[in-house]
CSV table of C-alpha atoms in Angstrom, one decimal:
chain,number,residue,atom,x,y,z
A,1,UNK,CA,-0.8,-7.5,29.4
A,2,UNK,CA,-3.6,-10.0,29.4
A,3,UNK,CA,-3.5,-13.3,27.6
A,4,UNK,CA,-6.4,-12.4,25.3
A,5,UNK,CA,-4.3,-9.6,23.8
A,6,UNK,CA,-1.4,-11.9,23.0
A,7,UNK,CA,-3.7,-14.5,21.7
A,8,UNK,CA,-5.4,-11.9,19.4
A,9,UNK,CA,-2.0,-11.1,17.9
A,10,UNK,CA,-0.9,-14.8,17.6
A,11,UNK,CA,-4.3,-15.7,16.0
A,12,UNK,CA,-4.1,-12.9,13.5
A,13,UNK,CA,-2.2,-13.5,10.2
A,14,UNK,CA,-1.6,-9.8,9.7
A,15,UNK,CA,-0.2,-9.3,13.2
A,16,UNK,CA,2.1,-12.4,13.0
A,17,UNK,CA,3.1,-11.5,9.5
A,18,UNK,CA,4.2,-8.1,10.6
A,19,UNK,CA,6.3,-9.5,13.5
A,20,UNK,CA,7.8,-12.1,11.2
A,21,UNK,CA,8.7,-9.5,8.5
A,22,UNK,CA,10.2,-7.2,11.1
A,23,UNK,CA,12.4,-10.0,12.5
A,24,UNK,CA,13.4,-11.0,9.0
A,25,UNK,CA,14.4,-7.5,8.1
A,26,UNK,CA,16.5,-7.2,11.3
A,27,UNK,CA,18.1,-10.5,10.5
A,28,UNK,CA,19.0,-9.2,7.0
A,29,UNK,CA,20.9,-6.4,8.6
A,30,UNK,CA,22.7,-8.7,10.9
A,31,UNK,CA,20.8,-8.4,14.2
A,32,UNK,CA,21.2,-11.3,16.5
A,33,UNK,CA,18.2,-13.4,17.5
A,34,UNK,CA,18.0,-12.0,21.0
A,35,UNK,CA,17.7,-8.5,19.5
A,36,UNK,CA,14.9,-9.7,17.2
A,37,UNK,CA,13.0,-11.1,20.1
A,38,UNK,CA,13.5,-7.9,22.1
A,39,UNK,CA,12.2,-5.8,19.2
A,40,UNK,CA,9.2,-8.1,18.8
A,41,UNK,CA,8.4,-7.7,22.5
A,42,UNK,CA,8.7,-3.9,22.3
A,43,UNK,CA,6.4,-3.9,19.3
A,44,UNK,CA,3.8,-6.0,21.1
A,45,UNK,CA,4.1,-3.8,24.3
A,46,UNK,CA,3.7,-0.7,22.2
A,47,UNK,CA,0.5,-2.1,20.6
A,48,UNK,CA,-0.8,-2.9,24.1
A,49,UNK,CA,-0.1,0.6,25.3
A,50,UNK,CA,-1.9,2.1,22.3
A,51,UNK,CA,-4.9,-0.3,22.9
A,52,UNK,CA,-5.1,0.8,26.5
A,53,UNK,CA,-5.3,4.4,25.4
A,54,UNK,CA,-8.2,3.5,23.1
A,55,UNK,CA,-10.0,1.9,26.0
A,56,UNK,CA,-9.7,-1.9,25.3
């Protein structure tokens, strides 16, 4: 996944807010930090896979 894609998420309040809320929800249900990080990585990877299908 290219740097520009990661930077587009990091520079977007909505994208970062989604990842933060997702991690907070996981923490509420007792998920350890490493699981929260893994889930965030999977969400970003999924977004990258979808963007490739759209031709980005």
